[in-house]
Amino acid sequence: MGETHSGLILRGEASSQRATFLELFLDLVFVFALTRVSQRLITDFTTEQRILLSEAGQTLLLFLALWLLWATTAWITSTLEPDALAVQVVVVVTVVGSMVMAVALPQGFGERGLVFAGAYVSVQIGRILIFLLATHGRADPTDPAAPLRVLFWSGLTAVPWIIGGLLGEGAARGVLWSLAVTVDYIALTLGWPAPRLGRTRFSGQTLAEEHLAERYQQFLLIALGESIFVIGVTFSGGGGAFTPARTGAFGLALLTTVLFWRIYFYRAGQVLPLAITRARDPARLGQSVAYTHLTMIAGIVLTGVGYELSIAHPLGHNPPAWLFAVLGGPALFLVGRAGFEYQVFGRVSRSRVAGLILLGAVVPAMLNMSPLTIAGTAAGILLGVALLDFRRSHGRAPEQPAPPI
């Protein structure tokens, strides 16, 4: 276990694997942030004369920026001792910055664009400066150049983020921010390669495997909780009567949320901590599952939006774009879940593939159906996936993880 003179400590075997209360406090901010993402998507789907692909793409871009902050914070607290003062300050800075971004998100491509971009850049650069100041330039004793690499790339992408925020509403902001967030993700994946500084090697890094796995599990539960919040508010508010159609749509939404939980946690999600621990390269597996969780969480949020539309208009006209949410959300979740299953077990169940094929096959038949019917079809397919999982595992010993990485 390495230690700097500022008290910044690398994770060791004796370190607690549980998330700290400060980390859970950060999660509360992201509960709110996900509600802003959902509400912006609902506006994308219901406002007339909008280009859905463009509007939904903007919302996705803002969500990707938020997820990157959360995921990198989870990595920080899984590699460094979370009780160290510098780490706690970094988490608090992330809490404040993420909250500002969440508040600005509904108008992130409007009048609050500079606020969103400024908060994002401030967190990205500010966290590195805090570590450098607190440790006199040696935030990571095993790799002193690591923070400088991150600072190099954060400073590089800060330019399109800030210029995009300064520009008025238009395509230029979308182009600049798309470039910035793409570069941010590529730099993270490649280990922030920088001239004369090399690149960060994730393999062999000190890592609290169980802690990182638990953080991913907790965020997926946050997404499920946000979905429950959205459908609950829609059903109980707005002066809508508890008609059979609205009640049915509400019941289908709850069923789908339960099925997401079941399909995720049985069994890959349940054994994720053991999978990362047993992996040949735990750090690489820990990094890669961030992307499959991102895909699953995006699918859950999108599905929640679709069910809000179904509850509000269960028997009304079904614009074709709504199919993208009601059927596309579960499909996106299954894509992420299939990739996640491969990461944990080195294989993909046929039930995932069958579910994806069915979701795509029913699209033509659903074009003229009511939102309630479409929601029931999506829930039925997910129920079939869950039942196939149960049938395959019934009477057998619990499968043990066998990560290919």
Short mmCIF file of C-alpha atoms in Angstrom, two decimals:
data_model
loop_
_atom_site.label_atom_id
_atom_site.label_comp_id
_atom_site.label_asym_id
_atom_site.label_seq_id
_atom_site.Cartn_x
_atom_site.Cartn_y
_atom_site.Cartn_z
CA MET A 1 0.00 0.00 0.00
CA GLY A 2 1.52 3.31 -1.12
CA GLU A 3 1.11 6.60 0.71
CA THR A 4 2.00 10.20 -0.08
CA HIS A 5 3.03 12.77 2.50
CA SER A 6 -0.44 14.33 2.26
CA GLY A 7 -2.13 11.18 3.49
CA LEU A 8 -3.47 10.13 0.08
CA ILE A 9 -3.49 6.35 0.30
CA LEU A 10 -3.80 3.70 -2.38
CA ARG A 11 -6.42 1.07 -1.71
CA GLY A 12 -5.20 -1.94 0.22
CA GLU A 13 -6.63 -5.32 1.16
CA ALA A 14 -7.60 -4.03 4.60
CA SER A 15 -9.61 -1.15 3.15
CA SER A 16 -13.40 -1.36 3.47
CA GLN A 17 -15.14 -2.56 0.33
CA ARG A 18 -18.40 -0.78 1.15
CA ALA A 19 -19.42 2.53 -0.39
CA THR A 20 -19.00 5.48 1.94
CA PHE A 21 -21.86 7.74 2.98
CA LEU A 22 -20.31 10.51 0.90
CA GLU A 23 -20.44 8.31 -2.19
CA LEU A 24 -24.08 7.50 -1.48
CA PHE A 25 -24.69 11.25 -1.12
CA LEU A 26 -23.26 11.67 -4.63
CA ASP A 27 -25.73 9.05 -5.84
CA LEU A 28 -28.62 11.18 -4.56
CA VAL A 29 -27.53 13.93 -6.94
CA PHE A 30 -27.67 11.48 -9.81
CA VAL A 31 -31.18 10.41 -8.85
CA PHE A 32 -32.18 14.00 -9.54
CA ALA A 33 -30.00 14.13 -12.66
CA LEU A 34 -31.72 11.09 -14.15
CA THR A 35 -35.14 12.68 -13.58
CA ARG A 36 -33.92 15.69 -15.59
CA VAL A 37 -32.74 13.37 -18.36
CA SER A 38 -36.14 11.64 -18.40
CA GLN A 39 -38.09 14.88 -18.47
CA ARG A 40 -35.97 16.20 -21.31
CA LEU A 41 -36.58 13.01 -23.27
CA ILE A 42 -40.31 13.29 -22.65
CA THR A 43 -40.19 16.80 -24.11
CA ASP A 44 -38.26 15.41 -27.08
CA PHE A 45 -41.00 12.86 -27.74
CA THR A 46 -44.03 15.08 -27.18
CA THR A 47 -43.13 18.53 -28.51
CA GLU A 48 -44.30 19.12 -32.04
CA GLN A 49 -42.06 20.10 -34.93
CA ARG A 50 -38.94 18.65 -33.41
CA ILE A 51 -36.48 16.35 -35.11
CA LEU A 52 -36.54 13.45 -32.66
CA LEU A 53 -33.17 11.97 -33.62
CA SER A 54 -31.46 15.32 -33.15
CA GLU A 55 -33.22 16.17 -29.89
CA ALA A 56 -32.76 12.71 -28.36
CA GLY A 57 -29.13 12.81 -29.45
CA GLN A 58 -28.63 16.05 -27.54
CA THR A 59 -30.12 14.50 -24.42
CA LEU A 60 -27.87 11.45 -24.83
CA LEU A 61 -24.82 13.70 -25.10
CA LEU A 62 -25.68 15.49 -21.85
CA PHE A 63 -26.29 12.13 -20.14
CA LEU A 64 -22.91 10.82 -21.34
CA ALA A 65 -21.15 13.78 -19.74
CA LEU A 66 -22.87 13.11 -16.42
CA TRP A 67 -22.15 9.39 -16.55
CA LEU A 68 -18.46 10.03 -17.23
CA LEU A 69 -18.20 12.10 -14.05
CA TRP A 70 -19.91 9.41 -11.99
CA ALA A 71 -17.91 6.53 -13.49
CA THR A 72 -14.54 8.24 -13.03
CA THR A 73 -15.46 9.12 -9.44
CA ALA A 74 -16.29 5.46 -8.79
CA TRP A 75 -12.89 4.53 -10.20
CA ILE A 76 -11.14 7.11 -8.00
CA THR A 77 -12.77 5.81 -4.82
CA SER A 78 -11.99 2.23 -5.87
CA THR A 79 -8.28 2.87 -6.37
CA LEU A 80 -7.65 5.45 -3.62
CA GLU A 81 -8.68 5.36 0.02
CA PRO A 82 -12.08 7.15 0.11
CA ASP A 83 -11.51 8.39 3.66
CA ALA A 84 -8.45 10.39 2.60
CA LEU A 85 -9.16 14.15 2.79
CA ALA A 86 -8.15 14.86 -0.81
CA VAL A 87 -10.46 12.12 -2.10
CA GLN A 88 -13.35 13.42 0.00
CA VAL A 89 -12.83 16.95 -1.35
CA VAL A 90 -12.84 15.57 -4.89
CA VAL A 91 -16.13 13.75 -4.27
CA VAL A 92 -17.68 16.92 -2.80
CA VAL A 93 -16.56 18.93 -5.85
CA THR A 94 -18.17 16.27 -8.04
CA VAL A 95 -21.39 16.50 -6.02
CA VAL A 96 -21.59 20.27 -6.51
CA GLY A 97 -20.61 20.21 -10.18
CA SER A 98 -22.97 17.36 -11.03
CA MET A 99 -25.84 19.14 -9.29
CA VAL A 100 -25.19 22.30 -11.32
CA MET A 101 -25.10 20.23 -14.51
CA ALA A 102 -28.36 18.49 -13.58
CA VAL A 103 -30.11 21.81 -12.92
CA ALA A 104 -28.86 23.19 -16.25
CA LEU A 105 -29.60 20.00 -18.22
CA PRO A 106 -33.18 20.80 -19.39
CA GLN A 107 -31.79 23.91 -21.14
CA GLY A 108 -28.36 22.44 -21.77
CA PHE A 109 -28.64 23.12 -25.47
CA GLY A 110 -30.35 26.42 -24.82
CA GLU A 111 -29.65 29.37 -22.58
CA ARG A 112 -27.89 27.30 -19.89
CA GLY A 113 -25.36 25.71 -22.20
CA LEU A 114 -22.40 27.61 -20.78
CA VAL A 115 -23.47 26.72 -17.22
CA PHE A 116 -23.55 23.01 -18.10
CA ALA A 117 -20.22 23.07 -19.93
CA GLY A 118 -18.54 25.26 -17.31
CA ALA A 119 -19.57 22.94 -14.48
CA TYR A 120 -18.38 19.87 -16.38
CA VAL A 121 -14.99 21.36 -17.23
CA SER A 122 -14.57 22.74 -13.70
CA VAL A 123 -15.07 19.28 -12.20
CA GLN A 124 -12.79 17.54 -14.69
CA ILE A 125 -9.91 19.99 -14.25
CA GLY A 126 -10.60 20.92 -10.64
CA ARG A 127 -10.35 17.36 -9.38
CA ILE A 128 -6.89 16.89 -10.88
CA LEU A 129 -5.65 20.21 -9.51
CA ILE A 130 -6.89 19.25 -6.04
CA PHE A 131 -4.94 16.00 -6.17
CA LEU A 132 -1.81 17.73 -7.48
CA LEU A 133 -1.93 20.46 -4.83
CA ALA A 134 -2.72 18.06 -1.99
CA THR A 135 0.09 15.69 -2.92
CA HIS A 136 2.67 18.16 -4.24
CA GLY A 137 2.43 16.70 -7.72
CA ARG A 138 2.53 13.03 -6.73
CA ALA A 139 -1.11 11.97 -6.52
CA ASP A 140 -0.23 8.40 -7.50
CA PRO A 141 3.13 7.20 -6.11
CA THR A 142 3.18 4.24 -8.53
CA ASP A 143 2.54 6.45 -11.58
CA PRO A 144 3.33 10.13 -10.85
CA ALA A 145 2.50 11.23 -14.42
CA ALA A 146 -1.06 9.85 -14.29
CA PRO A 147 -2.79 13.07 -13.16
CA LEU A 148 -0.79 15.13 -15.66
CA ARG A 149 -2.07 12.96 -18.49
CA VAL A 150 -5.66 13.43 -17.38
CA LEU A 151 -5.06 17.17 -16.99
CA PHE A 152 -3.65 17.34 -20.53
CA TRP A 153 -6.73 15.73 -22.07
CA SER A 154 -9.19 17.59 -19.83
CA GLY A 155 -7.61 20.88 -20.85
CA LEU A 156 -7.72 19.84 -24.50
CA THR A 157 -11.42 19.00 -24.51
CA ALA A 158 -12.28 22.02 -22.33
CA VAL A 159 -11.83 24.19 -25.43
CA PRO A 160 -14.74 22.73 -27.48
CA TRP A 161 -16.86 22.42 -24.34
CA ILE A 162 -16.50 26.11 -23.46
CA ILE A 163 -16.67 27.40 -27.04
CA GLY A 164 -19.81 25.32 -27.58
CA GLY A 165 -21.31 26.79 -24.41
CA LEU A 166 -20.55 30.31 -25.58
CA LEU A 167 -22.19 29.77 -28.95
CA GLY A 168 -25.91 30.30 -29.32
CA GLU A 169 -28.36 27.47 -29.94
CA GLY A 170 -27.55 25.68 -33.14
CA ALA A 171 -25.73 22.83 -34.82
CA ALA A 172 -22.27 24.19 -34.00
CA ARG A 173 -22.74 23.53 -30.28
CA GLY A 174 -23.84 19.97 -30.96
CA VAL A 175 -20.83 19.32 -33.21
CA LEU A 176 -18.33 20.75 -30.73
CA TRP A 177 -19.80 18.97 -27.73
CA SER A 178 -20.10 15.68 -29.61
CA LEU A 179 -16.42 15.96 -30.50
CA ALA A 180 -15.51 16.81 -26.90
CA VAL A 181 -17.40 13.98 -25.23
CA THR A 182 -16.16 11.48 -27.85
CA VAL A 183 -12.56 12.50 -27.20
CA ASP A 184 -13.15 12.32 -23.43
CA TYR A 185 -14.35 8.72 -23.71
CA ILE A 186 -11.61 7.68 -26.14
CA ALA A 187 -8.93 9.23 -23.94
CA LEU A 188 -10.28 7.35 -20.91
CA THR A 189 -10.40 4.06 -22.80
CA LEU A 190 -6.84 4.45 -24.10
CA GLY A 191 -5.43 5.55 -20.74
CA TRP A 192 -5.01 9.25 -21.60
CA PRO A 193 -1.89 8.90 -23.80
CA ALA A 194 0.09 12.15 -23.73
CA PRO A 195 3.33 13.31 -25.36
CA ARG A 196 6.40 12.43 -23.25
CA LEU A 197 4.12 11.19 -20.46
CA GLY A 198 3.11 7.86 -21.95
CA ARG A 199 -0.24 6.36 -21.08
CA THR A 200 -1.90 5.00 -17.97
CA ARG A 201 -1.76 1.21 -17.70
CA PHE A 202 -4.95 0.05 -16.03
CA SER A 203 -3.66 -3.51 -15.78
CA GLY A 204 -2.08 -4.18 -12.43
CA GLN A 205 -3.53 -1.10 -10.73
CA THR A 206 -4.52 -1.39 -7.10
CA LEU A 207 -8.28 -1.83 -7.17
CA ALA A 208 -11.03 -2.54 -4.64
CA GLU A 209 -12.88 -4.99 -6.88
CA GLU A 210 -15.92 -5.54 -4.68
CA HIS A 211 -16.30 -1.82 -4.08
CA LEU A 212 -16.27 -0.99 -7.80
CA ALA A 213 -18.78 -3.75 -8.56
CA GLU A 214 -21.07 -2.52 -5.80
CA ARG A 215 -20.93 1.01 -7.22
CA TYR A 216 -22.14 -0.23 -10.60
CA GLN A 217 -24.91 -2.23 -8.94
CA GLN A 218 -25.96 0.81 -6.96
CA PHE A 219 -26.18 3.06 -9.99
CA LEU A 220 -28.32 0.55 -11.86
CA LEU A 221 -30.64 0.50 -8.84
CA ILE A 222 -30.70 4.30 -9.01
CA ALA A 223 -31.91 4.04 -12.61
CA LEU A 224 -34.64 1.58 -11.57
CA GLY A 225 -35.63 3.88 -8.71
CA GLU A 226 -35.83 6.86 -11.06
CA SER A 227 -38.07 4.84 -13.36
CA ILE A 228 -40.39 4.03 -10.44
CA PHE A 229 -40.45 7.71 -9.51
CA VAL A 230 -41.35 8.80 -13.04
CA ILE A 231 -44.16 6.31 -13.57
CA GLY A 232 -45.49 6.88 -10.04
CA VAL A 233 -45.65 10.64 -10.47
CA THR A 234 -47.30 10.26 -13.88
CA PHE A 235 -49.97 7.89 -12.60
CA SER A 236 -50.76 9.75 -9.39
CA GLY A 237 -50.45 13.32 -10.65
CA GLY A 238 -51.84 15.44 -13.41
CA GLY A 239 -55.46 14.98 -12.41
CA GLY A 240 -55.76 11.77 -14.40
CA ALA A 241 -58.41 9.31 -13.27
CA PHE A 242 -57.53 5.77 -12.26
CA THR A 243 -59.19 4.32 -15.34
CA PRO A 244 -58.69 0.65 -16.26
CA ALA A 245 -56.47 1.63 -19.19
CA ARG A 246 -54.23 3.95 -17.15
CA THR A 247 -54.10 1.44 -14.30
CA GLY A 248 -53.13 -1.29 -16.75
CA ALA A 249 -50.35 0.84 -18.21
CA PHE A 250 -49.12 1.60 -14.69
CA GLY A 251 -49.13 -2.10 -13.81
CA LEU A 252 -47.18 -2.96 -16.96
CA ALA A 253 -44.63 -0.26 -16.13
CA LEU A 254 -44.11 -1.70 -12.64
CA LEU A 255 -43.87 -5.22 -14.03
CA THR A 256 -41.24 -4.13 -16.53
CA THR A 257 -39.19 -2.44 -13.80
CA VAL A 258 -39.29 -5.64 -11.73
CA LEU A 259 -38.25 -7.66 -14.78
CA PHE A 260 -35.30 -5.36 -15.40
CA TRP A 261 -34.20 -5.96 -11.82
CA ARG A 262 -34.63 -9.72 -12.18
CA ILE A 263 -32.87 -10.01 -15.53
CA TYR A 264 -29.94 -7.88 -14.36
CA PHE A 265 -29.29 -9.46 -10.99
CA TYR A 266 -29.94 -13.05 -12.01
CA ARG A 267 -27.24 -13.98 -12.30
CA ALA A 268 -24.49 -11.80 -13.75
CA GLY A 269 -25.36 -8.73 -11.68
CA GLN A 270 -25.38 -10.78 -8.50
CA VAL A 271 -21.90 -12.23 -8.98
CA LEU A 272 -20.24 -9.14 -10.48
CA PRO A 273 -18.02 -8.56 -7.40
CA LEU A 274 -16.74 -12.15 -7.60
CA ALA A 275 -16.27 -11.86 -11.36
CA ILE A 276 -14.04 -8.79 -11.09
CA THR A 277 -12.08 -10.42 -8.26
CA ARG A 278 -11.52 -13.62 -10.28
CA ALA A 279 -10.69 -11.89 -13.56
CA ARG A 280 -7.20 -12.25 -14.98
CA ASP A 281 -7.15 -8.48 -15.32
CA PRO A 282 -9.58 -7.04 -12.75
CA ALA A 283 -8.88 -3.41 -13.66
CA ARG A 284 -9.58 -4.00 -17.34
CA LEU A 285 -12.81 -5.86 -16.58
CA GLY A 286 -13.82 -3.14 -14.10
CA GLN A 287 -13.34 -0.52 -16.79
CA SER A 288 -15.17 -2.46 -19.51
CA VAL A 289 -18.31 -3.16 -17.46
CA ALA A 290 -18.80 0.61 -17.18
CA TYR A 291 -19.87 0.65 -20.83
CA THR A 292 -22.32 -2.24 -20.57
CA HIS A 293 -23.86 -0.65 -17.49
CA LEU A 294 -24.10 2.65 -19.35
CA THR A 295 -26.05 0.85 -22.10
CA MET A 296 -28.39 -0.91 -19.65
CA ILE A 297 -29.05 2.27 -17.68
CA ALA A 298 -29.80 4.20 -20.87
CA GLY A 299 -32.28 1.46 -21.80
CA ILE A 300 -33.99 1.67 -18.40
CA VAL A 301 -34.30 5.46 -18.59
CA LEU A 302 -35.65 5.30 -22.15
CA THR A 303 -38.17 2.61 -21.17
CA GLY A 304 -39.34 4.73 -18.24
CA VAL A 305 -40.03 7.56 -20.68
CA GLY A 306 -42.00 5.20 -22.90
CA TYR A 307 -44.13 4.01 -20.01
CA GLU A 308 -44.81 7.57 -18.88
CA LEU A 309 -46.18 8.22 -22.37
CA SER A 310 -48.22 4.99 -22.17
CA ILE A 311 -49.72 5.90 -18.79
CA ALA A 312 -50.61 9.41 -19.93
CA HIS A 313 -52.14 8.25 -23.25
CA PRO A 314 -52.85 4.50 -22.93
CA LEU A 315 -55.48 4.31 -25.69
CA GLY A 316 -54.60 7.42 -27.67
CA HIS A 317 -52.81 7.90 -30.93
CA ASN A 318 -49.41 6.27 -31.04
CA PRO A 319 -46.84 8.36 -32.94
CA PRO A 320 -44.28 6.03 -34.57
CA ALA A 321 -41.50 7.76 -32.62
CA TRP A 322 -42.96 6.45 -29.37
CA LEU A 323 -42.06 2.93 -30.46
CA PHE A 324 -38.44 4.00 -30.11
CA ALA A 325 -38.97 4.42 -26.36
CA VAL A 326 -41.43 1.62 -25.53
CA LEU A 327 -39.68 -1.08 -27.58
CA GLY A 328 -36.26 0.49 -28.08
CA GLY A 329 -35.65 0.92 -24.36
CA PRO A 330 -35.98 -2.81 -23.54
CA ALA A 331 -33.93 -3.66 -26.63
CA LEU A 332 -31.14 -1.34 -25.51
CA PHE A 333 -31.24 -2.90 -22.05
CA LEU A 334 -30.95 -6.42 -23.49
CA VAL A 335 -28.03 -5.37 -25.71
CA GLY A 336 -26.18 -4.10 -22.65
CA ARG A 337 -27.21 -7.12 -20.59
CA ALA A 338 -25.95 -9.53 -23.28
CA GLY A 339 -22.57 -7.78 -23.34
CA PHE A 340 -22.48 -7.77 -19.54
CA GLU A 341 -23.23 -11.47 -19.43
CA TYR A 342 -20.32 -12.15 -21.76
CA GLN A 343 -18.03 -10.10 -19.53
CA VAL A 344 -19.02 -12.13 -16.47
CA PHE A 345 -19.50 -15.64 -17.91
CA GLY A 346 -17.79 -15.58 -21.30
CA ARG A 347 -21.04 -16.45 -23.10
CA VAL A 348 -24.43 -14.99 -24.06
CA SER A 349 -27.73 -16.72 -23.26
CA ARG A 350 -30.05 -17.47 -26.16
CA SER A 351 -32.87 -15.81 -24.25
CA ARG A 352 -31.18 -12.41 -24.70
CA VAL A 353 -30.84 -12.93 -28.43
CA ALA A 354 -34.41 -14.22 -28.72
CA GLY A 355 -35.73 -11.22 -26.82
CA LEU A 356 -33.91 -8.80 -29.12
CA ILE A 357 -35.18 -10.58 -32.24
CA LEU A 358 -38.77 -10.51 -30.99
CA LEU A 359 -38.60 -6.82 -30.08
CA GLY A 360 -37.46 -6.04 -33.59
CA ALA A 361 -39.91 -8.42 -35.27
CA VAL A 362 -43.02 -6.92 -33.64
CA VAL A 363 -42.29 -3.35 -34.74
CA PRO A 364 -44.29 -3.47 -38.01
CA ALA A 365 -47.31 -4.95 -36.23
CA MET A 366 -47.15 -2.31 -33.48
CA LEU A 367 -47.28 0.74 -35.76
CA ASN A 368 -51.06 1.03 -35.55
CA MET A 369 -51.51 -0.31 -32.03
CA SER A 370 -52.31 1.70 -28.90
CA PRO A 371 -49.51 2.60 -26.46
CA LEU A 372 -51.08 0.20 -23.94
CA THR A 373 -50.82 -2.71 -26.38
CA ILE A 374 -47.23 -1.87 -27.24
CA ALA A 375 -46.30 -1.64 -23.56
CA GLY A 376 -47.93 -5.01 -22.92
CA THR A 377 -46.00 -6.56 -25.80
CA ALA A 378 -42.67 -5.25 -24.51
CA ALA A 379 -43.43 -6.46 -20.98
CA GLY A 380 -44.47 -9.86 -22.31
CA ILE A 381 -41.19 -10.30 -24.18
CA LEU A 382 -39.16 -9.36 -21.10
CA LEU A 383 -41.25 -11.76 -19.03
CA GLY A 384 -40.39 -14.50 -21.53
CA VAL A 385 -36.69 -13.73 -21.16
CA ALA A 386 -36.95 -13.92 -17.36
CA LEU A 387 -38.87 -17.21 -17.52
CA LEU A 388 -36.30 -18.76 -19.84
CA ASP A 389 -33.58 -17.72 -17.40
CA PHE A 390 -35.48 -19.39 -14.57
CA ARG A 391 -36.05 -22.55 -16.58
CA ARG A 392 -32.39 -22.83 -17.54
CA SER A 393 -31.19 -22.40 -13.96
CA HIS A 394 -33.90 -24.41 -12.17
CA GLY A 395 -32.50 -27.44 -10.39
CA ARG A 396 -28.90 -26.59 -11.24
CA ALA A 397 -26.04 -25.41 -9.08
CA PRO A 398 -25.55 -21.63 -9.28
CA GLU A 399 -23.27 -20.79 -12.16
CA GLN A 400 -19.91 -19.38 -11.20
CA PRO A 401 -18.38 -16.42 -13.02
CA ALA A 402 -15.77 -17.13 -15.67
CA PRO A 403 -14.76 -13.75 -17.09
CA PRO A 404 -12.84 -13.98 -20.40
CA ILE A 405 -10.69 -10.97 -19.49
#
